[in-house]
Short mmCIF file of C-alpha atoms in Angstrom, two decimals:
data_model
loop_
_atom_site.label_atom_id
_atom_site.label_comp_id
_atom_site.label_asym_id
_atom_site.label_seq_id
_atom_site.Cartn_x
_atom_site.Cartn_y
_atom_site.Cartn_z
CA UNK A 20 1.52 68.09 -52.72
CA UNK A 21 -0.58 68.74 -49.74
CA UNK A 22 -4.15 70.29 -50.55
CA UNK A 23 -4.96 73.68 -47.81
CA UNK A 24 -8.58 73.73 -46.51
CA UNK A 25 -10.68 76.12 -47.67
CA UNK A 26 -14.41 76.74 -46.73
CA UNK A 27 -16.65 75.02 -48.83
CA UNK A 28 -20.41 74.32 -49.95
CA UNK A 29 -21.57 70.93 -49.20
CA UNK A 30 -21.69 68.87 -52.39
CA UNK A 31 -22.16 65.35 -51.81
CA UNK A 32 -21.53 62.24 -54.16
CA UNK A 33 -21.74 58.93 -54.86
CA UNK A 34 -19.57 58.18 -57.34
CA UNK A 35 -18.56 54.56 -56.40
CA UNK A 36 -22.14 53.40 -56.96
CA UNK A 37 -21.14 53.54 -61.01
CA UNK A 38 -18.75 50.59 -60.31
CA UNK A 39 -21.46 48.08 -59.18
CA UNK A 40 -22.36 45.61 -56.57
CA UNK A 41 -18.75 44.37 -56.63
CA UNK A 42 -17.24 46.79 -55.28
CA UNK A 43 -17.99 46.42 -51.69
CA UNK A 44 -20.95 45.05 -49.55
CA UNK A 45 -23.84 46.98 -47.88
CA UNK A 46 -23.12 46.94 -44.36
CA UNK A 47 -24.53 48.46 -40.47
CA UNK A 48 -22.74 50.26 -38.15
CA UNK A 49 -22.29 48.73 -34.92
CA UNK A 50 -24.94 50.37 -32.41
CA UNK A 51 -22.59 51.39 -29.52
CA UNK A 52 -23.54 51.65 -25.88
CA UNK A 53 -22.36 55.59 -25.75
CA UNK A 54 -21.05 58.23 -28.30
CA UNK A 55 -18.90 61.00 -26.34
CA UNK A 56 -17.02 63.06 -29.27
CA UNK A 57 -13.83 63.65 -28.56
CA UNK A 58 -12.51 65.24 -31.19
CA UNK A 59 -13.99 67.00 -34.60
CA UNK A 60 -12.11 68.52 -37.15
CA UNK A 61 -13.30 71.56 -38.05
CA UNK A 62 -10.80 72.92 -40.83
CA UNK A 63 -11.65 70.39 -42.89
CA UNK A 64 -15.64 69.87 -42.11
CA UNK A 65 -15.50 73.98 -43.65
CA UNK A 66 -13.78 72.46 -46.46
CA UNK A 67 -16.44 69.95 -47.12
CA UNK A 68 -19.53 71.96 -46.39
CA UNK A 69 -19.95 70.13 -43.33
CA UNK A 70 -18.52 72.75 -40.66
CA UNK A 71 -22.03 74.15 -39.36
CA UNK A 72 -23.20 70.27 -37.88
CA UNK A 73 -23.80 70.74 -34.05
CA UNK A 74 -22.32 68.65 -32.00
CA UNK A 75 -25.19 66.13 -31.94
CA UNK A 76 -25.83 66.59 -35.39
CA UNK A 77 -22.27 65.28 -35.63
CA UNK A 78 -22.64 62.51 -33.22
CA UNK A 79 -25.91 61.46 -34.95
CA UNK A 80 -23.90 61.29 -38.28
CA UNK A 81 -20.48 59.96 -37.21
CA UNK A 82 -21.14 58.15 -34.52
CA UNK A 83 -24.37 56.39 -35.09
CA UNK A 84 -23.87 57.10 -39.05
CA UNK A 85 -27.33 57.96 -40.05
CA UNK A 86 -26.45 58.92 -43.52
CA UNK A 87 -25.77 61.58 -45.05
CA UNK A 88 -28.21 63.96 -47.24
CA UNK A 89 -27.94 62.94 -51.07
CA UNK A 90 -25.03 60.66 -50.92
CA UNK A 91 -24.83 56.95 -50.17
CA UNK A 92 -27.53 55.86 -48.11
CA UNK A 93 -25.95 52.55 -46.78
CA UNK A 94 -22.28 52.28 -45.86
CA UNK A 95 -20.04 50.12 -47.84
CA UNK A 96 -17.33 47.83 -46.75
CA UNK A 97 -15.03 47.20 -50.29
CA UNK A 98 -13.31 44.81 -51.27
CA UNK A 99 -9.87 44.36 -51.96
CA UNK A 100 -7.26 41.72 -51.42
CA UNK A 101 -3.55 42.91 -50.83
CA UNK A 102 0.17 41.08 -50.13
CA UNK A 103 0.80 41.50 -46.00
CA UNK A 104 4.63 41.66 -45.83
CA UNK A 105 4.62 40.44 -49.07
CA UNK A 106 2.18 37.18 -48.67
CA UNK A 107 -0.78 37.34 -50.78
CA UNK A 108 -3.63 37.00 -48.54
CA UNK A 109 -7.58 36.90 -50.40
CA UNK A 110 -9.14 36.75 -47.34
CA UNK A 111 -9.48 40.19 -46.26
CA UNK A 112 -11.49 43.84 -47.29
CA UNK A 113 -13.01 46.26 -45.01
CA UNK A 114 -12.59 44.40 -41.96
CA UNK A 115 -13.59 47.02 -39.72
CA UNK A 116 -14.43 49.93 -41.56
CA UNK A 117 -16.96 51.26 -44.39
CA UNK A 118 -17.53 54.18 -47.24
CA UNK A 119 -19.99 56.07 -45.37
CA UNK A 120 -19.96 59.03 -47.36
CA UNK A 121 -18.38 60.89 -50.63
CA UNK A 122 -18.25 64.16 -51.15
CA UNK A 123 -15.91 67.53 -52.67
CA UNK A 124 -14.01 70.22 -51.23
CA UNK A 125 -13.56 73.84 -52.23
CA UNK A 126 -11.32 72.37 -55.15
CA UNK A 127 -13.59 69.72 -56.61
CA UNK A 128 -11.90 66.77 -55.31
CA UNK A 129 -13.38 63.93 -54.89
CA UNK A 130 -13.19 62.76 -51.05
CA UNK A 131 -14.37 59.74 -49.01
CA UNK A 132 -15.73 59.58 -45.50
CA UNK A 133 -14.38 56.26 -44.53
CA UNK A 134 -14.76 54.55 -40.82
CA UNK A 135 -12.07 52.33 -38.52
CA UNK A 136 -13.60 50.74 -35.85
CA UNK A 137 -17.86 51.03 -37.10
CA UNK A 138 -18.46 47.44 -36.38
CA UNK A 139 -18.39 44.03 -37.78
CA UNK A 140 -18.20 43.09 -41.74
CA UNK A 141 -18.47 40.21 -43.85
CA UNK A 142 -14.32 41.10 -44.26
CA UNK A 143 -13.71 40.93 -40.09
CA UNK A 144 -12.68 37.65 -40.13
CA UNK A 145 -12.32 36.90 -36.50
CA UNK A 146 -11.80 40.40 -35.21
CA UNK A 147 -14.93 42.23 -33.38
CA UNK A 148 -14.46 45.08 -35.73
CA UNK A 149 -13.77 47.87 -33.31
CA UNK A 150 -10.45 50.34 -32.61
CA UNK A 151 -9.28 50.90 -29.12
CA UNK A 152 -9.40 54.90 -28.19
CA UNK A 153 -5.89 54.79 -27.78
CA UNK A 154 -5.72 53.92 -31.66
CA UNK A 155 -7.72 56.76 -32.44
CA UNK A 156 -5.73 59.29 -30.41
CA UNK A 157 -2.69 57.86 -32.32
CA UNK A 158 -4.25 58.27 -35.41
CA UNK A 159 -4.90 62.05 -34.54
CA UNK A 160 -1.30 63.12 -33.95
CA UNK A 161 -0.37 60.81 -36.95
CA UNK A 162 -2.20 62.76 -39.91
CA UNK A 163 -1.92 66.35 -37.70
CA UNK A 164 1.79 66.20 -38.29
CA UNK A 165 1.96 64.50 -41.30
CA UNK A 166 0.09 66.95 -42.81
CA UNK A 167 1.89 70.17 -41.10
CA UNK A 168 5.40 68.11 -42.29
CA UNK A 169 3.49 68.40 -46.05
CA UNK A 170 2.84 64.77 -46.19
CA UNK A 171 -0.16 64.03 -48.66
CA UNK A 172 -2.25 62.20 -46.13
CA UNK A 173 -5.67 61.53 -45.13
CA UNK A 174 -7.32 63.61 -42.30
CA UNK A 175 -8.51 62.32 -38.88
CA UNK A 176 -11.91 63.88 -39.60
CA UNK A 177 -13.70 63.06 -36.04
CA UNK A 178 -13.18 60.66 -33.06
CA UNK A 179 -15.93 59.84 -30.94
CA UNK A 180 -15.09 57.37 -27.90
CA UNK A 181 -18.33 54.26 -27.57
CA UNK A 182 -18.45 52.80 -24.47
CA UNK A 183 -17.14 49.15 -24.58
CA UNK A 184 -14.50 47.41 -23.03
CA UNK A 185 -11.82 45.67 -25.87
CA UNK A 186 -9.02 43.04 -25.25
CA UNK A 187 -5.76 43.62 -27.04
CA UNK A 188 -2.56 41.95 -27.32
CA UNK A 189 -0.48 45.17 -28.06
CA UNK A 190 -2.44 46.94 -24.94
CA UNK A 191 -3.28 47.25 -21.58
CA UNK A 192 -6.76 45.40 -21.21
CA UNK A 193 -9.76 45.93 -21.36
CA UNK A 194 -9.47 49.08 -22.78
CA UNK A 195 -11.33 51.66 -23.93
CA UNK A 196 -13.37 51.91 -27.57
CA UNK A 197 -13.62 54.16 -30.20
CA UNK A 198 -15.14 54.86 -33.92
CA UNK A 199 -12.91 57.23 -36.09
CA UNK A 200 -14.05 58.71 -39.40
CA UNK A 201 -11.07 60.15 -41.76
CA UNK A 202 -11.38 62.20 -44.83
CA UNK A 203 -9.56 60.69 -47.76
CA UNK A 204 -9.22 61.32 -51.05
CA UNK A 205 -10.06 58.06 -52.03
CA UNK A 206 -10.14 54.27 -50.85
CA UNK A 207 -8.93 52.39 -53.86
CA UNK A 208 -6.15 50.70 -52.83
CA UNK A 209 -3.25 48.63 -54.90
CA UNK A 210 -5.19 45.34 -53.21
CA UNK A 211 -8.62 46.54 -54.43
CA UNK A 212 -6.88 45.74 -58.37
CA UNK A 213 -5.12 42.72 -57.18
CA UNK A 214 -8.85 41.70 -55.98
CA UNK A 215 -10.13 42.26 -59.59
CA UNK A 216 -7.48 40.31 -61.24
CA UNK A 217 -7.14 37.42 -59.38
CA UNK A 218 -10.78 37.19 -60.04
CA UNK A 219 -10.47 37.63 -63.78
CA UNK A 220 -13.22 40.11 -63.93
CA UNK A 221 -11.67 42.58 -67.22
CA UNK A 222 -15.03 44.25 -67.27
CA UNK A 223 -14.95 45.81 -63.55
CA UNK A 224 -10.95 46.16 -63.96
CA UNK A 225 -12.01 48.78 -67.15
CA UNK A 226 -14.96 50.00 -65.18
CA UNK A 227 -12.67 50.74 -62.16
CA UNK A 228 -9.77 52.54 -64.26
CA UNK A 229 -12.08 54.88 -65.39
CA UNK A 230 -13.40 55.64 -62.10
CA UNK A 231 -9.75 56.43 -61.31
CA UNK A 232 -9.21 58.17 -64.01
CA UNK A 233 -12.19 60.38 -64.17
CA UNK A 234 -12.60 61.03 -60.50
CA UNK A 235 -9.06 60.83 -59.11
CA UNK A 236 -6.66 61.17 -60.68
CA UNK A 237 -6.05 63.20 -64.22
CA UNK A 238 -7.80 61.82 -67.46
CA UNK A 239 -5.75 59.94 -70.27
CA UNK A 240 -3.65 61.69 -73.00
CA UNK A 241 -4.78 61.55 -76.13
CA UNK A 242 -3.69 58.08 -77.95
CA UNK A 243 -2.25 56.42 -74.00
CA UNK A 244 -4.44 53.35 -72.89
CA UNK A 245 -5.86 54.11 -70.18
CA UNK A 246 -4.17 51.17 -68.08
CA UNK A 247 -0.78 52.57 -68.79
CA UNK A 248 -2.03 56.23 -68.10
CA UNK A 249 -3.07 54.96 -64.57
CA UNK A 250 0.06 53.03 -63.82
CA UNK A 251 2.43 56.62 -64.67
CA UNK A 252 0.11 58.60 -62.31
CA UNK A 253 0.30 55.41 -59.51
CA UNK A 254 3.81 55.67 -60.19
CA UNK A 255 4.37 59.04 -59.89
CA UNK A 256 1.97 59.69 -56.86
CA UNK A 257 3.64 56.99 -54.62
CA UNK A 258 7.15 57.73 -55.15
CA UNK A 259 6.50 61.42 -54.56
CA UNK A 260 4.83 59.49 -51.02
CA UNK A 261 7.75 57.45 -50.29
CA UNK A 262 10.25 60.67 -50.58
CA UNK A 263 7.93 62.59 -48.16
CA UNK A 264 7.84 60.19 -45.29
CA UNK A 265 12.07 59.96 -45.59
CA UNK A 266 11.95 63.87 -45.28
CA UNK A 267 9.23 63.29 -42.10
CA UNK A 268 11.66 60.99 -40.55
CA UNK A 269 8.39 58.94 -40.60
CA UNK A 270 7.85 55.12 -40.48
CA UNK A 271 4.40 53.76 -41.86
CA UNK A 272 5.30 50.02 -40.26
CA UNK A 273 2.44 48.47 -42.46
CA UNK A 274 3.15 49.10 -46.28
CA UNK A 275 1.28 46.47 -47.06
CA UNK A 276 -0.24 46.44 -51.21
CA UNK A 277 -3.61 47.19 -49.44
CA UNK A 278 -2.69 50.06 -47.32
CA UNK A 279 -1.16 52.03 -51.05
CA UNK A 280 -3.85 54.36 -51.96
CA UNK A 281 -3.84 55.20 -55.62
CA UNK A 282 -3.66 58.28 -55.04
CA UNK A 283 -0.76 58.49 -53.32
CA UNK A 284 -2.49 59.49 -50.35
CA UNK A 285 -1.34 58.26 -47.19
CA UNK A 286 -3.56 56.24 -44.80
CA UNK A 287 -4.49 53.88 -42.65
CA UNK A 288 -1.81 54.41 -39.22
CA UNK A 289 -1.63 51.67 -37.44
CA UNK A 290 2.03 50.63 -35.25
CA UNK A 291 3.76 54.36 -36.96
CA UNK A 292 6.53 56.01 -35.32
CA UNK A 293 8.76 59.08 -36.22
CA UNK A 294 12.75 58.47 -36.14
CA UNK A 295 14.46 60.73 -33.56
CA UNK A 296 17.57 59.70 -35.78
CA UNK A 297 18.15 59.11 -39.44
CA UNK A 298 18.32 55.30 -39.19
CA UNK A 299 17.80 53.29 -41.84
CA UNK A 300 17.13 49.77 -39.74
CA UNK A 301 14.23 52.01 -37.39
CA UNK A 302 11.30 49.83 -37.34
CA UNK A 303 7.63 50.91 -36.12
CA UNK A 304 6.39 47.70 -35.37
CA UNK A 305 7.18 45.25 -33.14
CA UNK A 306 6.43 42.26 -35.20
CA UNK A 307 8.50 43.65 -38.42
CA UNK A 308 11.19 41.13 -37.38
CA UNK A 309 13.11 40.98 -40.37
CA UNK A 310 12.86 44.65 -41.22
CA UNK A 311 11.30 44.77 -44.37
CA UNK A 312 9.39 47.83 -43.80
CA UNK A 313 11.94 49.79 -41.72
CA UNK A 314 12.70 53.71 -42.95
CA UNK A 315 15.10 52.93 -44.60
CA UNK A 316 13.36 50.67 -47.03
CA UNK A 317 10.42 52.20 -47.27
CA UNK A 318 10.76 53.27 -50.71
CA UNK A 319 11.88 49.86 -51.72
CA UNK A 320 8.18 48.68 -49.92
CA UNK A 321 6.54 50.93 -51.68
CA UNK A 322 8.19 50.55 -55.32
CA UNK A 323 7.24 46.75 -54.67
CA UNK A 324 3.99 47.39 -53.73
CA UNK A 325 3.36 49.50 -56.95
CA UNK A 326 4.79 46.38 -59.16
CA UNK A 327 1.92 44.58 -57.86
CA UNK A 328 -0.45 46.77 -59.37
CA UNK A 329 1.34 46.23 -62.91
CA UNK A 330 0.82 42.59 -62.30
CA UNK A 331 -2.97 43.08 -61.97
CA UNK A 332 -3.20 45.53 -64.55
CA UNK A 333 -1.53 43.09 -67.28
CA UNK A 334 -5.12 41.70 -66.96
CA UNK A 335 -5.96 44.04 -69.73
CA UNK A 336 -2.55 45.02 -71.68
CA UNK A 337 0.65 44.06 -72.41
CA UNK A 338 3.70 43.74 -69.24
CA UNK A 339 6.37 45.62 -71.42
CA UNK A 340 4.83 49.70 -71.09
CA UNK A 341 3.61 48.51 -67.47
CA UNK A 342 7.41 47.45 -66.36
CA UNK A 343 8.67 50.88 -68.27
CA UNK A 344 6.27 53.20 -66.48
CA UNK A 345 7.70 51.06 -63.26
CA UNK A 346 11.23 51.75 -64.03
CA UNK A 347 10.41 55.50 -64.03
CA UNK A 348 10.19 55.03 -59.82
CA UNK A 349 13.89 55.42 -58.73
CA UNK A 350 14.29 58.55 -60.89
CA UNK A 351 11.03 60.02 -59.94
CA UNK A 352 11.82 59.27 -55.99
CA UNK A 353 15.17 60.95 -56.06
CA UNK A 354 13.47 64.18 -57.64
CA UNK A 355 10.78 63.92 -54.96
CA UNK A 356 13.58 63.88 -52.32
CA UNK A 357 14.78 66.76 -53.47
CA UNK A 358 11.95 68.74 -53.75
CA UNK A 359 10.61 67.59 -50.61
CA UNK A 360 14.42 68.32 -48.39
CA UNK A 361 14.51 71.42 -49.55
CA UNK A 362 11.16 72.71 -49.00
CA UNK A 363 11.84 71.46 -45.66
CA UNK A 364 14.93 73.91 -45.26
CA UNK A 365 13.56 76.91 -46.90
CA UNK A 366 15.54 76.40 -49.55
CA UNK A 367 15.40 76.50 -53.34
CA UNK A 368 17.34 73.02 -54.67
CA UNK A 369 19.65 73.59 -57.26
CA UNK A 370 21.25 71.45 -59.94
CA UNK A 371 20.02 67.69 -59.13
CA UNK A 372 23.57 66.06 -58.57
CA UNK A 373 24.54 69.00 -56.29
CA UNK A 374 21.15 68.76 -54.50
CA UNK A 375 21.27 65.12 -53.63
CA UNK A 376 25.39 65.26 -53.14
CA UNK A 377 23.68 68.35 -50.51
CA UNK A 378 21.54 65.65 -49.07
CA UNK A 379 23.93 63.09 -48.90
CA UNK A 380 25.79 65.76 -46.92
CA UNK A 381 23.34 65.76 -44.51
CA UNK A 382 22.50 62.65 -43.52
CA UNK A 383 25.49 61.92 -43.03
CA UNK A 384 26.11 64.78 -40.54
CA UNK A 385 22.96 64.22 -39.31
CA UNK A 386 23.79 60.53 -38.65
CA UNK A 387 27.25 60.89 -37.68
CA UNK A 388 26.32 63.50 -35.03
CA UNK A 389 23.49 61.74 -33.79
CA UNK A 390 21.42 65.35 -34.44
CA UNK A 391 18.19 64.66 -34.64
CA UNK A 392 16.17 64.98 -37.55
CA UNK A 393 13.81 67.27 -36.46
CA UNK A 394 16.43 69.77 -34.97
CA UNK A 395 18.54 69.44 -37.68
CA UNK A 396 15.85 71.06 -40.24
CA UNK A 397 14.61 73.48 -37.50
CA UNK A 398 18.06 74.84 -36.88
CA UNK A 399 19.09 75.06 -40.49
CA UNK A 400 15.98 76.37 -41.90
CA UNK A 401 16.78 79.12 -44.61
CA UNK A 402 21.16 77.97 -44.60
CA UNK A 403 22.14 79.79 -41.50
CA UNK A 404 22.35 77.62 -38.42
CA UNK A 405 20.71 78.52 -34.92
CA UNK A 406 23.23 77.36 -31.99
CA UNK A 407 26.15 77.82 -34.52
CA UNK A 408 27.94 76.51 -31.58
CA UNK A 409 26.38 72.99 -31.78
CA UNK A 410 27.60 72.22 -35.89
CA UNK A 411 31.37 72.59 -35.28
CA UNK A 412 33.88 70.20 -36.75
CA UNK A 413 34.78 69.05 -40.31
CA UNK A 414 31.21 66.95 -40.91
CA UNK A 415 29.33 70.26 -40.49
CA UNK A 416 32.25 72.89 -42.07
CA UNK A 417 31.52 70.50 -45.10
CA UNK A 418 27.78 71.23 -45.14
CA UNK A 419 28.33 74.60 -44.46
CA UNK A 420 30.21 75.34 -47.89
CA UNK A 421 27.37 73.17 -50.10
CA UNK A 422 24.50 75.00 -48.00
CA UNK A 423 26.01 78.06 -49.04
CA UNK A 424 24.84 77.10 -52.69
CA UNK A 425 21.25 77.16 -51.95
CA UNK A 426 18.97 80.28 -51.99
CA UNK A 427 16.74 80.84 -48.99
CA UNK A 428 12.69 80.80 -49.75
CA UNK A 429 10.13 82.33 -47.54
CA UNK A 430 10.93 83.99 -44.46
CA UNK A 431 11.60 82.64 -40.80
CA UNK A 432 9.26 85.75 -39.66
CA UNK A 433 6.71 83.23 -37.78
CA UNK A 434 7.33 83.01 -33.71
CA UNK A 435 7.80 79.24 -34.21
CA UNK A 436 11.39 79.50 -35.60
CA UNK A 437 12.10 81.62 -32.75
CA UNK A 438 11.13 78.87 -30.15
CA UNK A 439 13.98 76.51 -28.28
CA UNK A 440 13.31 73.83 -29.18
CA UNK A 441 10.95 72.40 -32.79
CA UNK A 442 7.78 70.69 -32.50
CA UNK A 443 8.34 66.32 -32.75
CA UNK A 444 6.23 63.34 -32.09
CA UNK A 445 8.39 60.82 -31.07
CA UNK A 446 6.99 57.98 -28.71
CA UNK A 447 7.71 59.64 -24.98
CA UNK A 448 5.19 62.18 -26.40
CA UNK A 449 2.85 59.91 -27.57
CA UNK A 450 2.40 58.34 -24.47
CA UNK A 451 2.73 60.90 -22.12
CA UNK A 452 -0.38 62.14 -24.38
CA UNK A 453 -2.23 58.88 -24.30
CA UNK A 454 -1.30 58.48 -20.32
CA UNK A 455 -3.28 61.68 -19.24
CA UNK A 456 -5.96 60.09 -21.24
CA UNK A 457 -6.33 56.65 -20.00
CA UNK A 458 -4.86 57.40 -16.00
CA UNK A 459 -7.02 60.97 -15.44
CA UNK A 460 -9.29 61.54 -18.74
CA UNK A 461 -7.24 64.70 -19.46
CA UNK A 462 -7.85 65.84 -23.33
CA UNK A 463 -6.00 68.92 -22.55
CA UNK A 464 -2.13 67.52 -23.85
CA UNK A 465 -4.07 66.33 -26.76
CA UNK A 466 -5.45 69.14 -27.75
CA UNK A 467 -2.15 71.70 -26.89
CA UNK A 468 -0.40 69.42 -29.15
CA UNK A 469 -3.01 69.09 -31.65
CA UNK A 470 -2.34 73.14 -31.65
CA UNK A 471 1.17 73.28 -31.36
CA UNK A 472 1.09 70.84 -34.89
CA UNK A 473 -0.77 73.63 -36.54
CA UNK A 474 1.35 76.13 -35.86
CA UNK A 475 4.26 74.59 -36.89
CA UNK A 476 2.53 73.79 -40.33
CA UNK A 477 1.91 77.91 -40.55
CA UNK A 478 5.15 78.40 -39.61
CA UNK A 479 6.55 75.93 -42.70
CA UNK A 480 4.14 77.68 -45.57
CA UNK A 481 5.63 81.13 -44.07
#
């Protein structure tokens, strides 16, 4: 379920400090040679009280991170471990990034300021702990239309460009720098309880479920240990997640054990790229050779993922609730689909074997046609197909008598649905975006498709 902004009193936090010194390592921001913002958020700075900073009062916080008032007053770079395309790797944690804040929205959630590119750690390894601009701007239109397509992501909360000159393998070099702060709700990963188990430490592991519990996520039923109440909620979170980005037509590329937020949040963009086509074997990143994390398979990645936080847990119970709670994924996935195709249609599913027999019906149309997924939900939004003309032959006269089944919700009254063409994100866009950028320092694509996300996202809770 994606959360609406709604303006807000500030009312800062600082929870994590109740888990201890183990949890992550004081750390400074990197002092950069020039902060020029370049984008703030400002739906959801009103949501966190935040929405009357001036523009230097924003640079001052989120770009040379003087802290906060009355939450943490030194950022923290956690700790976590994590299996990288399924090797488990103890050498990393905030490599590049920190807590620099925590806070609550209109609704009482607990939410994180967290940094990518802030400098240096005693988790970068041998990286220089910065992000290249064009990794921020990417990580704009990433959460913008995951979060009009009613992903449950975090927000690209401000982007400030620094001044410094990077070399990258994956990029034109030098290039140019930038320090990105995104709103999360949360930055306990799978990895950070891998972390905790590996090192035996059963006294932080029940310290860190009841963090979870009591902060994020709901508190434990009467009579459930609290491990196995955290493992159904993990469970249920991430395959709701993994049914979301199918519905997208988005591809993480990194699902990774320490990029799964407990939550079931979706973060950290890194190599992502939205299928024109329903493809199973589409990959977002180039060095995904063997495919593991391709859209198709991206709820296998992520079921996987969330068996690795059984493992870890099993530090403090038995493996036999922890593997039953697991086996509750596949179901829990398929119901997510539904719920998640359908809202995408403007339609109410039906029975659950004639809803996913509908979506079946789909795909393959969709696939068989080569119609692309967005199109193929903006033109059949509410059962009745624009450009009738473009759906003929038996494929789509099949789809046409299930469709029939399905009631229409909402209305198509918002201008968007009267438009030629639906809003996308597929790569040409991306880099036509990013070219104006880095060739003439033009902002203005960026900013017309920053709007043109939003209104689509009205135009879906119509």
């Amino acid at each position: 379920m994606t959360i609406q902004p709604q303006a807000s009193k500030y009312h800062p936090e600082s929870k994590i400090l109740a888990l201890g010194e183990n949890i992550g390592d004081p750390v400074e921001a990197a002092d950069f040679p020039k902060t020029v913002l370049r984008f703030r958020n400002d739906r959801w700075a009103e949501a966190v009280g935040l929405g009357h900073l001036t523009d230097e009062q924003w640079i001052t916080h989120f770009g040379r991170f003087q802290p906060l008032e009355e939450t943490l007053q030194q950022p923290l770079a956690l700790r976590y471990h994590g299996h990288q395309f399924r090797v488990y790797n103890p050498d990393i944690g905030d490599g590049r990034g920190f807590l620099f804040a925590q806070l609550r929205d209109s609704g009482g959630r607990l939410l994180d300021l967290g940094t990518k590119g802030s400098g240096q750690t005693p988790y970068s390894r041998f990286g220089d702990g910065r992000l290249t601009l064009k990794g921020g701007v990417r990580e704009i239109l990433a959460t913008e239309m995951l979060e009009a397509l009613g992903v449950n992501t975090s927000k690209t909360f401000s982007l400030i460009e620094t001044g410094e000159d990077l070399v990258r393998g994956d990029e034109p070099s030098p290039t140019r720098s930038s320090v990105l702060v995104r709103l999360n709700h949360s930055h306990i990963r799978i990895g950070t309880f891998q972390r905790i188990a590996l090192e035996q430490n059963k006294e932080l592991m029940v310290r860190l479920i009841d963090y979870c519990l009591e902060n994020l996520l709901q508190p434990a039923p009467e009579g459930l240990p609290p491990p196995i109440a955290l493992m159904r909620q993990a469970v249920n979170n991430t395959a709701d997640l993994a049914a979301s980005y199918m519905v997208a037509g988005f591809v993480h590329g990194v699902l990774n054990s320490d990029n799964i937020n407990i939550t079931g949040e979706s973060f950290d963009y890194g190599p992502w790229r939205f299928t024109p086509l329903w493809e199973s074997g589409f990959t977002a990143a180039y060095f995904d050779q063997t495919g593991l994390y391709a859209f198709g398979r991206q709820a296998e990645a992520i079921h996987w993922d969330v068996a690795q936080l059984a493992v870890s847990l099993r530090l403090l119970c038995d493996s036999q609730p922890l593997i039953a709670e697991l086996e509750r994924f596949p179901d829990l996935y398929q119901n997510a689909l539904i719920a998640h195709f359908f809202r995408r249609l403007g339609l109410a599913p039906g029975e659950r074997d004639s809803s996913l027999q509908f979506i079946e019906t789909s795909v393959q149309a969709m696939a068989a046609s080569k119609t692309q997924i967005d199109r193929f939900f903006f033109d059949w939004r509410h059962g009745k197909p624009q450009r009738a003309d473009s759906y003929a032959g038996d494929t789509w006269d099949k789809l046409r008598a299930e469709i029939n089944a399905f009631a229409p919700t909402g209305t198509r009254d918002h201008a968007y649905w009267t438009d030629e063409a639906p809003c996308s994100m597929h790569i040409e866009e991306v880099e036509a975006i990013w070219s104006a950028i880095a060739e003439r320092d033009d902002w203005a694509p960026l900013r017309h498709k920053v709007a043109a996300i939003r209104r689509m996202g009205a135009a879906h809770k119509s």
